[in-house]
Coordinates of C-alpha atoms in Angstrom, one line a residue:
X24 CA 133.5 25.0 78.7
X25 CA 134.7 27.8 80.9
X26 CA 136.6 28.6 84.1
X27 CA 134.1 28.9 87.2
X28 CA 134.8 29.3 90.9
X29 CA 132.1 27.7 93.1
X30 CA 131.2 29.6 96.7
X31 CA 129.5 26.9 99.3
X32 CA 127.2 29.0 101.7
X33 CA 125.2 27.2 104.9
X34 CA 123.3 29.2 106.3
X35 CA 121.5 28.4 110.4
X36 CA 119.0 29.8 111.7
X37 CA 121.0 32.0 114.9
X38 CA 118.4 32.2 117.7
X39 CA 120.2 34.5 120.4
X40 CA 119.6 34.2 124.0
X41 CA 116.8 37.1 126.1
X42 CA 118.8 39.5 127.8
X43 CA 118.7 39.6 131.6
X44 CA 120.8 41.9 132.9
X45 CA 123.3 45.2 132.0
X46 CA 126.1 46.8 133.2
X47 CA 128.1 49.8 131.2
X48 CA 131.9 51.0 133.0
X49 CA 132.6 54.5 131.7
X50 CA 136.3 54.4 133.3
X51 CA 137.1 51.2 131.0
X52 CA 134.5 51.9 128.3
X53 CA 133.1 48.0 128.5
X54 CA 129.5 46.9 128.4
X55 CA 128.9 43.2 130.4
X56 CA 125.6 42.0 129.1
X57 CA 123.9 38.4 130.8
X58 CA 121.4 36.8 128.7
X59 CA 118.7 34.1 129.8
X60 CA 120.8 30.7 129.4
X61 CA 123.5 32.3 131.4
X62 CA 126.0 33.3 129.5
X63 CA 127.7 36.7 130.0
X64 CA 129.2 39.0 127.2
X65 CA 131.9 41.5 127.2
X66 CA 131.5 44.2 124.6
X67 CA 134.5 47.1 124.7
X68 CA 133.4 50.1 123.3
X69 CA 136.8 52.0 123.5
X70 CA 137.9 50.3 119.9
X71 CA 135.1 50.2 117.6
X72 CA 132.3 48.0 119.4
X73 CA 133.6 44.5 119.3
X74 CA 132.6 41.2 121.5
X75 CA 135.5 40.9 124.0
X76 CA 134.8 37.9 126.1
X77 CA 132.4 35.7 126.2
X78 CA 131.9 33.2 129.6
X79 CA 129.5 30.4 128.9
X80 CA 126.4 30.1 131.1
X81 CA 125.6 27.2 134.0
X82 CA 122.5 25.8 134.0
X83 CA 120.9 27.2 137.2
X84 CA 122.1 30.1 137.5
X85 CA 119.4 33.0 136.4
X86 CA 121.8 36.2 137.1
X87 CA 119.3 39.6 137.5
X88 CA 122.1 42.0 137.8
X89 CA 125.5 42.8 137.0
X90 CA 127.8 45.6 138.6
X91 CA 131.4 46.5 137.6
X92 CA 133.7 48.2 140.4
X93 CA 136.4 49.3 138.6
X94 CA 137.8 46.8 136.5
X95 CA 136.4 43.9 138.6
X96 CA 133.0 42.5 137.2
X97 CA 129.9 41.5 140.4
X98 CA 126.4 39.8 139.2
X99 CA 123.5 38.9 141.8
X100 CA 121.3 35.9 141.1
X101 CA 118.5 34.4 141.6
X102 CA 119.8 31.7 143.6
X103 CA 120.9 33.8 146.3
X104 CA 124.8 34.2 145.5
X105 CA 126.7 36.7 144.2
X106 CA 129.7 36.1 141.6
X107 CA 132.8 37.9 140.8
X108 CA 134.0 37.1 137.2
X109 CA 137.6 36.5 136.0
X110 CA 137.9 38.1 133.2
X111 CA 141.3 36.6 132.3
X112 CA 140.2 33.0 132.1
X113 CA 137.2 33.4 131.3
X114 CA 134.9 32.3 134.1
X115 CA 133.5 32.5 137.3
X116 CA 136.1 33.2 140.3
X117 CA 133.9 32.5 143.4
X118 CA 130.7 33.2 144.7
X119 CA 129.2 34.3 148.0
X120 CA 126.0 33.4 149.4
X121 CA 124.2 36.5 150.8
X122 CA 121.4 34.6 153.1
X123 CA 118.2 36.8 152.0
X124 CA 117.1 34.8 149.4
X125 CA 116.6 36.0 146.0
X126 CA 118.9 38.9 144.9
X127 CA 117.1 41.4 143.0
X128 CA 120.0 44.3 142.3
X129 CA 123.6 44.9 143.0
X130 CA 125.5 48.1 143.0
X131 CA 128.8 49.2 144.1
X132 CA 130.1 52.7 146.0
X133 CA 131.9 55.5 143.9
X134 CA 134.8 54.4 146.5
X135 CA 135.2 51.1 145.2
X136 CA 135.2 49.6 148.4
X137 CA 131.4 48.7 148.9
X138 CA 129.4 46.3 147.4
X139 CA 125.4 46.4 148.2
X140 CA 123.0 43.9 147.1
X141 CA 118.8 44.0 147.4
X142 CA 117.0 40.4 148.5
X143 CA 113.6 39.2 148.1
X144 CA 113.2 39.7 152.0
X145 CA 113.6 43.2 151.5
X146 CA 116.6 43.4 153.3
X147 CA 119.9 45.1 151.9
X148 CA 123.6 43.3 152.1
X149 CA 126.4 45.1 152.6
X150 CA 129.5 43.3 151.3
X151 CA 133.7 44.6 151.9
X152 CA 135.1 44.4 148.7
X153 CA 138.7 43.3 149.4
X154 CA 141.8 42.7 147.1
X155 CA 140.9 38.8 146.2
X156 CA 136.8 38.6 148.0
X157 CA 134.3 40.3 149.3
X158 CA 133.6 39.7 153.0
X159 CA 130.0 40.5 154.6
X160 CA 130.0 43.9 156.8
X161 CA 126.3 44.1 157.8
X162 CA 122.7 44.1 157.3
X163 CA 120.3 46.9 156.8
X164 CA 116.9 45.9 157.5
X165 CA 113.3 46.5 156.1
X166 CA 112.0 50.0 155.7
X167 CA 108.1 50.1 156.0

């Protein structure tokens, strides 16, 4: 009888997470991508499109958008709070409640120094962006 090499496959069915929420940098050429179960991808697009980081979801935490300022990564959330991301280790760094319930968007100035999120009241939050926190400025109220 002959020589044969035997090849063991397993295959799994991979059922990926919904997307929730995107964010694209241009200066640092990264894509941050939140699916449903909360778990938020880096993909750098600089080096032939590869996964970067990946920071496992919380159970609770429904993020609806992301925002990079520079090379710092923002999301807002459902529950109210907004979370900067350490990209380094590979998880959250702090969050900050914003006190107007829901938070529906998040974006930052061209400046780098602003940080602006929309709540379910309608209201806007304006947020510092400091070297280690954000601190919050003021309050811009409904528009009819």
């Amino acid at each position: 009888m002959g020589e044969f090499k035997v090849h063991r496959v397993r295959f799994f069915d991979y059922m990926p997470s919904a997307i929730t929420a995107m964010a694209f940098s241009s200066s640092t050429e990264r894509l941050a991508v939140c699916r449903a179960d909360g778990a938020l991808e880096v993909f750098n697009f600089s080096d032939n499109y590869f996964q970067e980081k990946v920071i496992p979801g919380q159970d609770g935490r429904a993020v609806e958008a992301l925002c990079w300022v520079g090379q710092r990564l923002f999301s807002a959330a459902l529950n109210g709070e907004i979370t900067e991301y350490d990209l380094e280790n590979l998880r959250p760094r702090y969050t900050v409640e914003a006190y107007g319930g829901p938070l529906w968007t998040i974006s930052g100035n061209s400046q780098g120094t602003l940080l602006a999120v929309g709540c379910e009241d309608g209201t806007v939050k304006m947020f510092e962006i400091l070297e280690e926190r954000i601190q919050f400025q003021r309050n811009l109220n409904r528009q009819k």
